[in-house]
Coordinates of C-alpha atoms and ligand atoms in Angstrom, one line a residue:
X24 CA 201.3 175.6 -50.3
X25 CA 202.5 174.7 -53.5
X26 CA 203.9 172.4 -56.1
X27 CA 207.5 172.4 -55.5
X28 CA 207.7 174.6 -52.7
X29 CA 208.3 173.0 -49.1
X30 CA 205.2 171.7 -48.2
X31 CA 203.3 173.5 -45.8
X32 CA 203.3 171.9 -42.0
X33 CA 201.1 171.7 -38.9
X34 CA 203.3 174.2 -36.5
X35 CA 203.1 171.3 -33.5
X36 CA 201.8 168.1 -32.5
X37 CA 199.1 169.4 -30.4
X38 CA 198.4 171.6 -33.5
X39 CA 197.5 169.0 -36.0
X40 CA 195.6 166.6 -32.7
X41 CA 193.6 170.1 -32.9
X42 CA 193.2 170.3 -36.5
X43 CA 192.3 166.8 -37.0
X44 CA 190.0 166.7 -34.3
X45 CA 188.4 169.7 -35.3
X46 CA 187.5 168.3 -38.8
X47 CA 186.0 165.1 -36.7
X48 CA 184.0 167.0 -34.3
X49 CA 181.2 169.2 -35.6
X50 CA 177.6 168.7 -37.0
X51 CA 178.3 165.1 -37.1
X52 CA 178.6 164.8 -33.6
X53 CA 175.9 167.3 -32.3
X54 CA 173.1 167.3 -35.1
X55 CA 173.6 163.7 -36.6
X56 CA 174.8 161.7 -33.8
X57 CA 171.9 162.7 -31.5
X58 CA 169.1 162.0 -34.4
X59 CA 170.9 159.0 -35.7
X60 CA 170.9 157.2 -32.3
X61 CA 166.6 158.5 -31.6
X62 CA 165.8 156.8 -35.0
X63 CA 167.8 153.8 -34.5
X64 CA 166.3 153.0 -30.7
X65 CA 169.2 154.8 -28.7
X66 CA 171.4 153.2 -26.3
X67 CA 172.1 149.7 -27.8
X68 CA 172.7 151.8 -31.4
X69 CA 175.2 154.0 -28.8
X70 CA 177.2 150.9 -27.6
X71 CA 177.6 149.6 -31.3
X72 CA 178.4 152.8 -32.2
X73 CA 181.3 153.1 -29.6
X74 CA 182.5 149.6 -30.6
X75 CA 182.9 150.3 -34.6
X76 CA 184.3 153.6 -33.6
X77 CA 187.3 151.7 -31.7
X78 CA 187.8 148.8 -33.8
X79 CA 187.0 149.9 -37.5
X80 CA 187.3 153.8 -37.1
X81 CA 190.5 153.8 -35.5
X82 CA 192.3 151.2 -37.9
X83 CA 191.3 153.2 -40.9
X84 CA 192.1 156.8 -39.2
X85 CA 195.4 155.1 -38.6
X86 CA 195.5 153.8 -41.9
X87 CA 194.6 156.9 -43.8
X88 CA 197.6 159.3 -41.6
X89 CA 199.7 156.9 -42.3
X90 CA 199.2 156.8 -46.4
X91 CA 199.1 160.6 -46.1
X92 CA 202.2 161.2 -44.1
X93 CA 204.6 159.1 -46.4
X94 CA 203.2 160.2 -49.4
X95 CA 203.3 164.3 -48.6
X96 CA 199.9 164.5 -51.0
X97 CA 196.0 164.9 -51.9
X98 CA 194.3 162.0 -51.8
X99 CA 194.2 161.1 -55.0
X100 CA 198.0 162.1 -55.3
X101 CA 198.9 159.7 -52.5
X102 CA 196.8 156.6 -54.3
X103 CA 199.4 157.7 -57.1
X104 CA 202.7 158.0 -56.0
X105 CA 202.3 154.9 -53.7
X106 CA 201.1 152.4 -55.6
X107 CA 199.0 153.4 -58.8
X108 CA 197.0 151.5 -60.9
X109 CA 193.3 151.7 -60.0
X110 CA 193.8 152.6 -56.3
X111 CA 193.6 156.6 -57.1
X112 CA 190.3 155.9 -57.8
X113 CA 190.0 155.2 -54.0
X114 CA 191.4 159.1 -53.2
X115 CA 188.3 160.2 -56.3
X116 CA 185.9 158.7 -54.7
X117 CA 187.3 160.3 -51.9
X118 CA 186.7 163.9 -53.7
X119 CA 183.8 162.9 -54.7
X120 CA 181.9 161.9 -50.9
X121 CA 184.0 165.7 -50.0
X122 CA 181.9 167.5 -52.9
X123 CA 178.5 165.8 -51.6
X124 CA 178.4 166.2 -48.1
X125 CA 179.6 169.8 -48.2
X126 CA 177.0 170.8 -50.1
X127 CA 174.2 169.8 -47.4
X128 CA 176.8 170.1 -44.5
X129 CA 176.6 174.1 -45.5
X130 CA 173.2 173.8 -45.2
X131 CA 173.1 172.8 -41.9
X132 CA 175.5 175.1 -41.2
X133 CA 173.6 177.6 -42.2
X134 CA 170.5 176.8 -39.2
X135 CA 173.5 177.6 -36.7
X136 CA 173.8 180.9 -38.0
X137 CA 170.1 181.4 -38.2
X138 CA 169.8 180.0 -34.9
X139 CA 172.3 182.3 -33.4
X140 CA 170.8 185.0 -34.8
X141 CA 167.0 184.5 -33.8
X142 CA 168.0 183.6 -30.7
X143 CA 167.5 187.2 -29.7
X144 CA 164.0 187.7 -31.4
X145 CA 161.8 185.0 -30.1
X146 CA 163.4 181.9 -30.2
X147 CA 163.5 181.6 -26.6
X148 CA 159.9 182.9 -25.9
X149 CA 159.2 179.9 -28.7
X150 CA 160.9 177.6 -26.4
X151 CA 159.0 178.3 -22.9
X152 CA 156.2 178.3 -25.0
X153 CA 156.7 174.5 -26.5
X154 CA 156.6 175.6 -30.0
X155 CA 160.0 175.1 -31.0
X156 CA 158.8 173.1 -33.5
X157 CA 156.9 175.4 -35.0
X158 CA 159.8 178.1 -35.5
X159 CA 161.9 175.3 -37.2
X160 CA 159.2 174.2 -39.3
X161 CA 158.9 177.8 -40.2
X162 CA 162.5 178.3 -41.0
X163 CA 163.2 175.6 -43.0
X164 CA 160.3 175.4 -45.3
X165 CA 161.5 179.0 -46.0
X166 CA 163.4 178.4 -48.8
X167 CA 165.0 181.4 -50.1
X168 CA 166.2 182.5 -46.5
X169 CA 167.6 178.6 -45.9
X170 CA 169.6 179.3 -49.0
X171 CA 171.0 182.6 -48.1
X172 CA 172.3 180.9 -44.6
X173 CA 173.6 178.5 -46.8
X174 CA 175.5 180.9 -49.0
X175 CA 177.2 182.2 -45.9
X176 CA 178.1 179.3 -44.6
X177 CA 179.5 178.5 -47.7
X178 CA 181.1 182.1 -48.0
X179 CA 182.8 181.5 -44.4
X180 CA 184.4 178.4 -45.5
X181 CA 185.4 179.4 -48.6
X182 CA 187.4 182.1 -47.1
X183 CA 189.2 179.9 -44.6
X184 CA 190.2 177.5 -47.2
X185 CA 191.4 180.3 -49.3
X186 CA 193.8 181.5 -46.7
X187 CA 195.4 178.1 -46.5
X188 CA 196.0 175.7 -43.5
X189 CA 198.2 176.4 -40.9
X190 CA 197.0 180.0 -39.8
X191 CA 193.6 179.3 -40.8
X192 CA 192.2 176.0 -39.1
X193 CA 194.7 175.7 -36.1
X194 CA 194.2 178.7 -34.2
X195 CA 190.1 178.8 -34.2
X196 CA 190.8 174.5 -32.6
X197 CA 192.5 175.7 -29.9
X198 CA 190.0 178.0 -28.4
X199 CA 187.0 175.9 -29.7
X200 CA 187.5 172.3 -28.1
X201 CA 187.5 173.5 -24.7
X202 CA 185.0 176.0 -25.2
X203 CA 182.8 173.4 -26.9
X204 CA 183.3 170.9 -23.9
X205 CA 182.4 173.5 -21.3
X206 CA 179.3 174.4 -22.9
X207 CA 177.8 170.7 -23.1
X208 CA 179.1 170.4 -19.6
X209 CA 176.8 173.3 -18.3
X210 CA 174.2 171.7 -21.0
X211 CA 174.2 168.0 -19.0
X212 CA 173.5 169.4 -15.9
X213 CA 170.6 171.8 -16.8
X214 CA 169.3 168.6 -19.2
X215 CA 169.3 165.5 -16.8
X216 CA 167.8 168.0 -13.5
X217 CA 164.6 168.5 -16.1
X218 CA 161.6 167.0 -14.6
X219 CA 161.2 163.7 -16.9
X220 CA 164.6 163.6 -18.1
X221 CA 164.7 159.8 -16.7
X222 CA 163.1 158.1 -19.2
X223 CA 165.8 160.1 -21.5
X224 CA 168.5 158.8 -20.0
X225 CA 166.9 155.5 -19.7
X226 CA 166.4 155.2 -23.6
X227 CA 170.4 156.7 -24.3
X228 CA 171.5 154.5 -21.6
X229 CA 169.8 151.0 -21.0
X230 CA 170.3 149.0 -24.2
X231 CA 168.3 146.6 -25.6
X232 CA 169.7 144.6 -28.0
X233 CA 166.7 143.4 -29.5
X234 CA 166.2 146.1 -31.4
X235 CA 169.4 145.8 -33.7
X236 CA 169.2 145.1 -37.0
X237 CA 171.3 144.9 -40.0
X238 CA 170.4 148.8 -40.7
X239 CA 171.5 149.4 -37.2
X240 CA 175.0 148.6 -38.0
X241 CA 174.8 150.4 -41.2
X242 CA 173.5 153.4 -39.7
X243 CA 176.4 152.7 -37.1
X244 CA 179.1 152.5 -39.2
X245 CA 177.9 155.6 -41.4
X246 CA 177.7 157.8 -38.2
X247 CA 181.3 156.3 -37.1
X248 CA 182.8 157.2 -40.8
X249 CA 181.3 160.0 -41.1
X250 CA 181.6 161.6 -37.5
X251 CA 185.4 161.0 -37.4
X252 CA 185.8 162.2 -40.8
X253 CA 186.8 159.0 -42.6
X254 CA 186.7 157.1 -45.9
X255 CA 187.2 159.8 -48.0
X256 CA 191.1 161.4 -47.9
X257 CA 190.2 164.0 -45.3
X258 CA 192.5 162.3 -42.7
X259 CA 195.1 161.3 -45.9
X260 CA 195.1 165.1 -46.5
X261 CA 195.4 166.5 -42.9
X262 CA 198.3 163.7 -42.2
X263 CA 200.0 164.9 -45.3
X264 CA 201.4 168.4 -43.3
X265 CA 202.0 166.3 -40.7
X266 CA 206.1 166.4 -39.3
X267 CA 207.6 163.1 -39.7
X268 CA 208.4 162.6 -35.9
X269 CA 204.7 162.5 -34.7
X270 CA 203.7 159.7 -33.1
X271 CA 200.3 158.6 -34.8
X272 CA 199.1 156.0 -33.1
X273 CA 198.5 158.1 -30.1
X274 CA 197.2 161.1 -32.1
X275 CA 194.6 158.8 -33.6
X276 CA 193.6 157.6 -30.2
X277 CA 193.1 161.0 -28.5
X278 CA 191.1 161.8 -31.8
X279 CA 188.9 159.2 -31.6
X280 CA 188.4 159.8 -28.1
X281 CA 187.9 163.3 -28.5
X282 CA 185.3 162.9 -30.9
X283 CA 183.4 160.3 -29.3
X284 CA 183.2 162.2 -26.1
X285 CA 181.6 165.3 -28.5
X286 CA 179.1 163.2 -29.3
X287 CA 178.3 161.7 -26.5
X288 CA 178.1 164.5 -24.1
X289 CA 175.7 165.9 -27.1
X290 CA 173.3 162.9 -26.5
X291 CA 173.4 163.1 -23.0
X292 CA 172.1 166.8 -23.5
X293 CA 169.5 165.6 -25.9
X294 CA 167.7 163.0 -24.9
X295 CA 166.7 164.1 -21.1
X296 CA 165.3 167.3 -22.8
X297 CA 163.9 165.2 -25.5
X298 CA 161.7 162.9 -23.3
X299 CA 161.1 166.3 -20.4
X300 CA 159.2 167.9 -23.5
X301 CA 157.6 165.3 -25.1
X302 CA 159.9 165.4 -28.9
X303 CA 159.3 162.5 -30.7
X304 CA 162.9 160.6 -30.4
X305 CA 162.3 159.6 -34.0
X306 CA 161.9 163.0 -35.2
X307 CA 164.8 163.0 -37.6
X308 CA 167.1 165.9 -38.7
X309 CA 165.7 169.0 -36.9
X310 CA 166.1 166.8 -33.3
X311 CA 169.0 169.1 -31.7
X312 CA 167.8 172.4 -33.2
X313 CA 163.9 171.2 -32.1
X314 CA 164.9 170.4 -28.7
X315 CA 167.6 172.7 -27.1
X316 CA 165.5 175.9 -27.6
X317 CA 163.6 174.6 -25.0
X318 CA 166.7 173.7 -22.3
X319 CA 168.2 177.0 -23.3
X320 CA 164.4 178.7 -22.3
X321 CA 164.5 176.8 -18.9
X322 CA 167.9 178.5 -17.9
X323 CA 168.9 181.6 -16.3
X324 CA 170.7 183.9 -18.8
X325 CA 169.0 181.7 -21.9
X326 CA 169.8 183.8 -24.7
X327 CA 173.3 184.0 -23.5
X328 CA 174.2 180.1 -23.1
X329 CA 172.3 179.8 -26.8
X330 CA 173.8 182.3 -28.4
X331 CA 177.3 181.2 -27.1
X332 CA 176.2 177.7 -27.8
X333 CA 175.3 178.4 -31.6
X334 CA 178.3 180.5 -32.0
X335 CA 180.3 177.6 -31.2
X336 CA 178.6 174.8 -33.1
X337 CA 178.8 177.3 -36.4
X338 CA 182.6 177.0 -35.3
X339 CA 182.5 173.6 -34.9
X340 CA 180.9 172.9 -37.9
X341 CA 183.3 175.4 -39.9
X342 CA 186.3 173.5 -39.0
X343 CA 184.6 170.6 -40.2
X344 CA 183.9 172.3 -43.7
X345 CA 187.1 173.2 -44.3
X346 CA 188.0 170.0 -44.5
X347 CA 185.7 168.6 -46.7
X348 CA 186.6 171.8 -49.3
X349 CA 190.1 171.3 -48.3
X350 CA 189.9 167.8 -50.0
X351 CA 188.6 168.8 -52.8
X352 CA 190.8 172.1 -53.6
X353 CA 193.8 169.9 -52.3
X354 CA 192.9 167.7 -55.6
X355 CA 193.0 170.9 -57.4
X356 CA 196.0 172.5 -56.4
X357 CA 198.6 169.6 -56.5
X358 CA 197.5 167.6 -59.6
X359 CA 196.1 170.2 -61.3
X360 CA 198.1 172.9 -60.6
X361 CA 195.7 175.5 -59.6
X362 CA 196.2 177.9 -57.2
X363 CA 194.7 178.0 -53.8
X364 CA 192.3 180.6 -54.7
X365 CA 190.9 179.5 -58.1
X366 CA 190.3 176.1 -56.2
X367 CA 188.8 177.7 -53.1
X368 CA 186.6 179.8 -54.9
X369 CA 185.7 177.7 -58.1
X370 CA 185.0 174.5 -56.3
X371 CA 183.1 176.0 -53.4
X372 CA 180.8 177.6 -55.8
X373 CA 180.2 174.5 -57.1
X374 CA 179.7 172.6 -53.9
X375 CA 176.9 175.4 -53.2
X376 CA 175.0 175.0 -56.0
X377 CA 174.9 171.3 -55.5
X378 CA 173.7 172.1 -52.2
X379 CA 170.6 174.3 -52.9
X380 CA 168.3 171.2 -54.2
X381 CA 168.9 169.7 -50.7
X382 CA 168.2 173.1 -49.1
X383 CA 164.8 173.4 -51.4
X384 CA 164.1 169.7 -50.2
X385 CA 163.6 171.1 -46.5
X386 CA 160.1 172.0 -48.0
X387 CA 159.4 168.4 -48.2
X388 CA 158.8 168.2 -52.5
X389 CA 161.8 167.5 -53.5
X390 CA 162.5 164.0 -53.2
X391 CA 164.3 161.1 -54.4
X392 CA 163.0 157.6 -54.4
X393 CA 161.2 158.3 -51.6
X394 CA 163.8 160.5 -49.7
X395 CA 164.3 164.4 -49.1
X396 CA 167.1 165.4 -51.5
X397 CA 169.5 166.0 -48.5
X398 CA 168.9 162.8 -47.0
X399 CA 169.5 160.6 -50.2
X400 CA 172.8 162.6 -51.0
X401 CA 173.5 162.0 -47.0
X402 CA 172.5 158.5 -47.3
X403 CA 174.7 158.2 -50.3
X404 CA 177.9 159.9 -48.5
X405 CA 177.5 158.1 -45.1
X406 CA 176.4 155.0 -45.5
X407 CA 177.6 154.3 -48.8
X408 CA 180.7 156.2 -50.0
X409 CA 182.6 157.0 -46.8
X410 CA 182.4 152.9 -45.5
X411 CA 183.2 152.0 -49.1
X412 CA 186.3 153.8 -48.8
X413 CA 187.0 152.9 -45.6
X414 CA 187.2 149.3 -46.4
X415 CA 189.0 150.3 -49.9
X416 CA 191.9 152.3 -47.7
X417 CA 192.1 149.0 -44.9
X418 CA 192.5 146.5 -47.9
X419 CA 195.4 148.6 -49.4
X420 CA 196.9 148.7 -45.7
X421 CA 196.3 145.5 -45.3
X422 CA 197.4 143.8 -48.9
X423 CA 199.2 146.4 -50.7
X424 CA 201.1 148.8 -48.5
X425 CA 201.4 146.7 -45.8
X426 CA 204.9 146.9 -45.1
X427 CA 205.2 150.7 -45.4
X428 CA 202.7 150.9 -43.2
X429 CA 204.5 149.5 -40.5
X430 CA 207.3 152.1 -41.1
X431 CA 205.5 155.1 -41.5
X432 CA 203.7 154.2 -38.0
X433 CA 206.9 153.5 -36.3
X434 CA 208.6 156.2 -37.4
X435 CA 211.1 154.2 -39.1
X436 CA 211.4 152.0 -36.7
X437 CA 212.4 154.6 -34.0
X438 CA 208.7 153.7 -32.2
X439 CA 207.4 151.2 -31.2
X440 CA 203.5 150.8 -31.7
X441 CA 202.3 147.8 -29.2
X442 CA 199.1 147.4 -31.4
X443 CA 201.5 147.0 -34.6
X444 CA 200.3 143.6 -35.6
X445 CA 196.7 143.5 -34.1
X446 CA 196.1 146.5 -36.5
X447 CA 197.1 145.1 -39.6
X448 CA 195.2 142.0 -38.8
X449 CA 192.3 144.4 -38.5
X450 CA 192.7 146.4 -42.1
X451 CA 193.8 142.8 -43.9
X452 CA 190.4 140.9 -42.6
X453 CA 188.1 142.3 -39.6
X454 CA 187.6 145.3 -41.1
X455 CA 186.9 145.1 -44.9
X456 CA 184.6 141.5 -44.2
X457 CA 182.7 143.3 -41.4
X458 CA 181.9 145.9 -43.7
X459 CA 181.4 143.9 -46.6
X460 CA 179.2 141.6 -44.2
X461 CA 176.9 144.9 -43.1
X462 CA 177.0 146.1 -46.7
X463 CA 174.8 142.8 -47.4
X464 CA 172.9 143.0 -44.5
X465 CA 172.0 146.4 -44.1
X466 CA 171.7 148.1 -47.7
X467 CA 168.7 149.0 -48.4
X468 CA 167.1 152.3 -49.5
Ligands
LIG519 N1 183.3 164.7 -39.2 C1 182.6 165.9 -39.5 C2 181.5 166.1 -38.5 O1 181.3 165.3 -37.6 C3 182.0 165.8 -40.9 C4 183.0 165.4 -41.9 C5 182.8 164.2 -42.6 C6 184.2 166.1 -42.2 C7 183.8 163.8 -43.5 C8 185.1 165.7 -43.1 C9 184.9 164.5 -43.8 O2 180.8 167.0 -38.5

């Protein structure tokens, strides 16, 4: 890709529905989703999840394919060359969230590696044995080895980003979604026949609304962002090698879908095998990695399923990764003229030595008001950054662009998009005020 070259394109439709949803789907929807939703109560946090995901996530997917599409740029670029003024400051803050949550992302990453790896030298004895806990305690307070996982995660990425987009990202998608969707298939069915999974499904399943607060749709509408990969360019950037006869619309919808599916499958894994072996719900960021050693323990062929299942979430998670480094070099390379793999290299050695403090954190001393290192920078990313763009990219859809809009979605005018008008109601006003409005409510440290 460069400069004044032809830009680089996704080689088919299905290719860049692929793409796309494998920058959505990864650790957001198998490590965060799962331990988002046991801290927040479960299933009436899943139905407002589901909600924001459809109404607010979809518009702004929309939104952001639509800016990146006509505008053949970065995220920043785009802000640029479509309207200027302050609104490139919408595709930096962009780079910015992409430079923070890489750098912990990698180190969660890196447990899927470790996991994969230990799963043939005791993990699964740990599991029969109920001290799964105590092996991910272990690990993680481990600092030098979390780091070194880290580092290849990092390393993996790096070098996927550095070979550049259309032979790199599209051809792992195409084996992984499937794959990834078997897997938690086979998962369900060993996870809901556990004795006690009932009350799991109960507490994923039977809402109770009483239990919603303003940080419940905060911690909603960060996990919504976040999970489908929004608020920050990613989708600005992966809609800029898109060909100009896609349809988007649908794309978005099957990528939302897609995604929400992940995750949800993921929780219905979860939380039988929580409750069957007594986790604390609550537990926080080591839920998945805490409970499935266990499920894989009770199977026949264990270390096979979890070893196939950790290879796949390390893929998953990759394809994620690239993304967020592909926003960043993207920045690099087309207003800054760099090539691919000064930006690659530079910027993801960067990003990983961000990332160590949150990887020392997992110790539990390194804290920030209160908070591990990698949960305040996550905190920051998710809840702040990403909605904050989110609403940023719907006003300038909704104000600004608006009439572009409308032709970049239709193709010119050659489709026609039934939801045309109900969307830009939703960018100009539902969207930015229902933010805004769980901003106030829900913003607290
Ligand atoms: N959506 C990714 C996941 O669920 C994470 C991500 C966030 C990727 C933001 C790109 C941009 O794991």
């Amino acid at each position: 890709m460069s400069n004044n070259g032809e830009r680089e394109q996704w080689g088919s439709r299905i290719g860049f529905i692929l793409a796309a949803a494998g920058s959505a789907v990864g650790l957001g929807n198998i490590w965060r989703f799962p331990y988002i939703t046991g801290q927040y109560g479960g299933a009436a946090f899943v139905f407002l999840y589901v909600a924001l995901v459809f109404v607010i996530g979809f518009s702004v997917m929309l939104a952001e394919i639509a800016i990146g599409r006509r505008a053949q740029l970065n995220a920043v670029g785009s802000f640029k060359k479509l309207k200027g003024g302050a609104w490139p400051l919408v595709g930096w803050m962009g780079v910015a969230a992409g430079f923070i949550i890489l750098s912990y992302y990698a180190v969660i990453g890196g447990w899927t590696i470790k996991y994969f790896i230990i799963t043939w030298t005791g993990l699964m004895e740990a599991g029969a044995a109920g001290k799964a806990g105590d092996v991910f305690g272990g690990f993680v307070t481990n600092t030098p080895q979390v780091i070194l996982y880290q580092a290849i995660f990092m390393l993996a990425t790096i070098w996927v980003v550095y070979r550049g987009i259309g032979e790199g990202i599209e051809k792992y998608c195409k084996i992984l979604m499937p794959a990834l969707f078997g897997i938690l298939l086979i998962l369900i069915v060993r996870s809901v026949t556990l004795e006690g999974a009932g009350k799991g499904l109960e507490f994923y399943l039977k809402p109770d609304f009483s239990k919603i607060t303003g940080d419940t749709f905060l911690a909603a509408l960060g996990q919504a962002f976040f999970s489908l990969s929004l608020g920050m360019g990613c989708m600005i950037t992966y809609g800029s090698y898109l060909t100009k006869d896609t349809t988007i619309p649908s794309a978005v919808g099957q990528i939302c879908f897609l995604d929400t599916m992940v995750a949800l499958l993921a929780g219905l894994v979860i939380f039988p095998a929580v409750f069957a072996f007594g986790v604390e719900a609550g537990a926080g960021p080591g839920l998945t990695f805490v409970t499935l050693p266990s499920v894989f323990s009770q199977m026949p062929g264990g270390p096979i399923w979890s070893s196939l299942f950790f290879i796949l979430l390390f893929i998953a998670a990759l394809t994620s990764a690239i993304s967020l480094l592909e926003v960043v070099s993207a920045y690099f390379i087309d207003e800054m003229g760099w090539g691919r793999p000064k930006a690659a290299w530079l910027m993801g050695l960067a990003i990983f030595i961000l990332g160590i403090p949150s990887s020392i954190s997992l110790a539990g001393n390194l804290k920030i008001a209160g908070k591990d290192f990698l949960d305040a920078a996550d905190f920051l990313a998710s809840n702040v950054l990403l909605p904050l763009g989110g609403m940023l990219i719907a006003l300038f859809v909704g104000w600004v662009w608006t009439e572009s809009a409308r032709k970049e979605v239709s193709n010119d005018g050659t489709y026609e998009f039934g939801l045309m008008d109900a969307w830009i109601w939703v960018c100009r006003t539902i969207a930015p005020l229902a933010i805004a409005v769980i901003f106030w409510k829900g913003l607290k440290w």
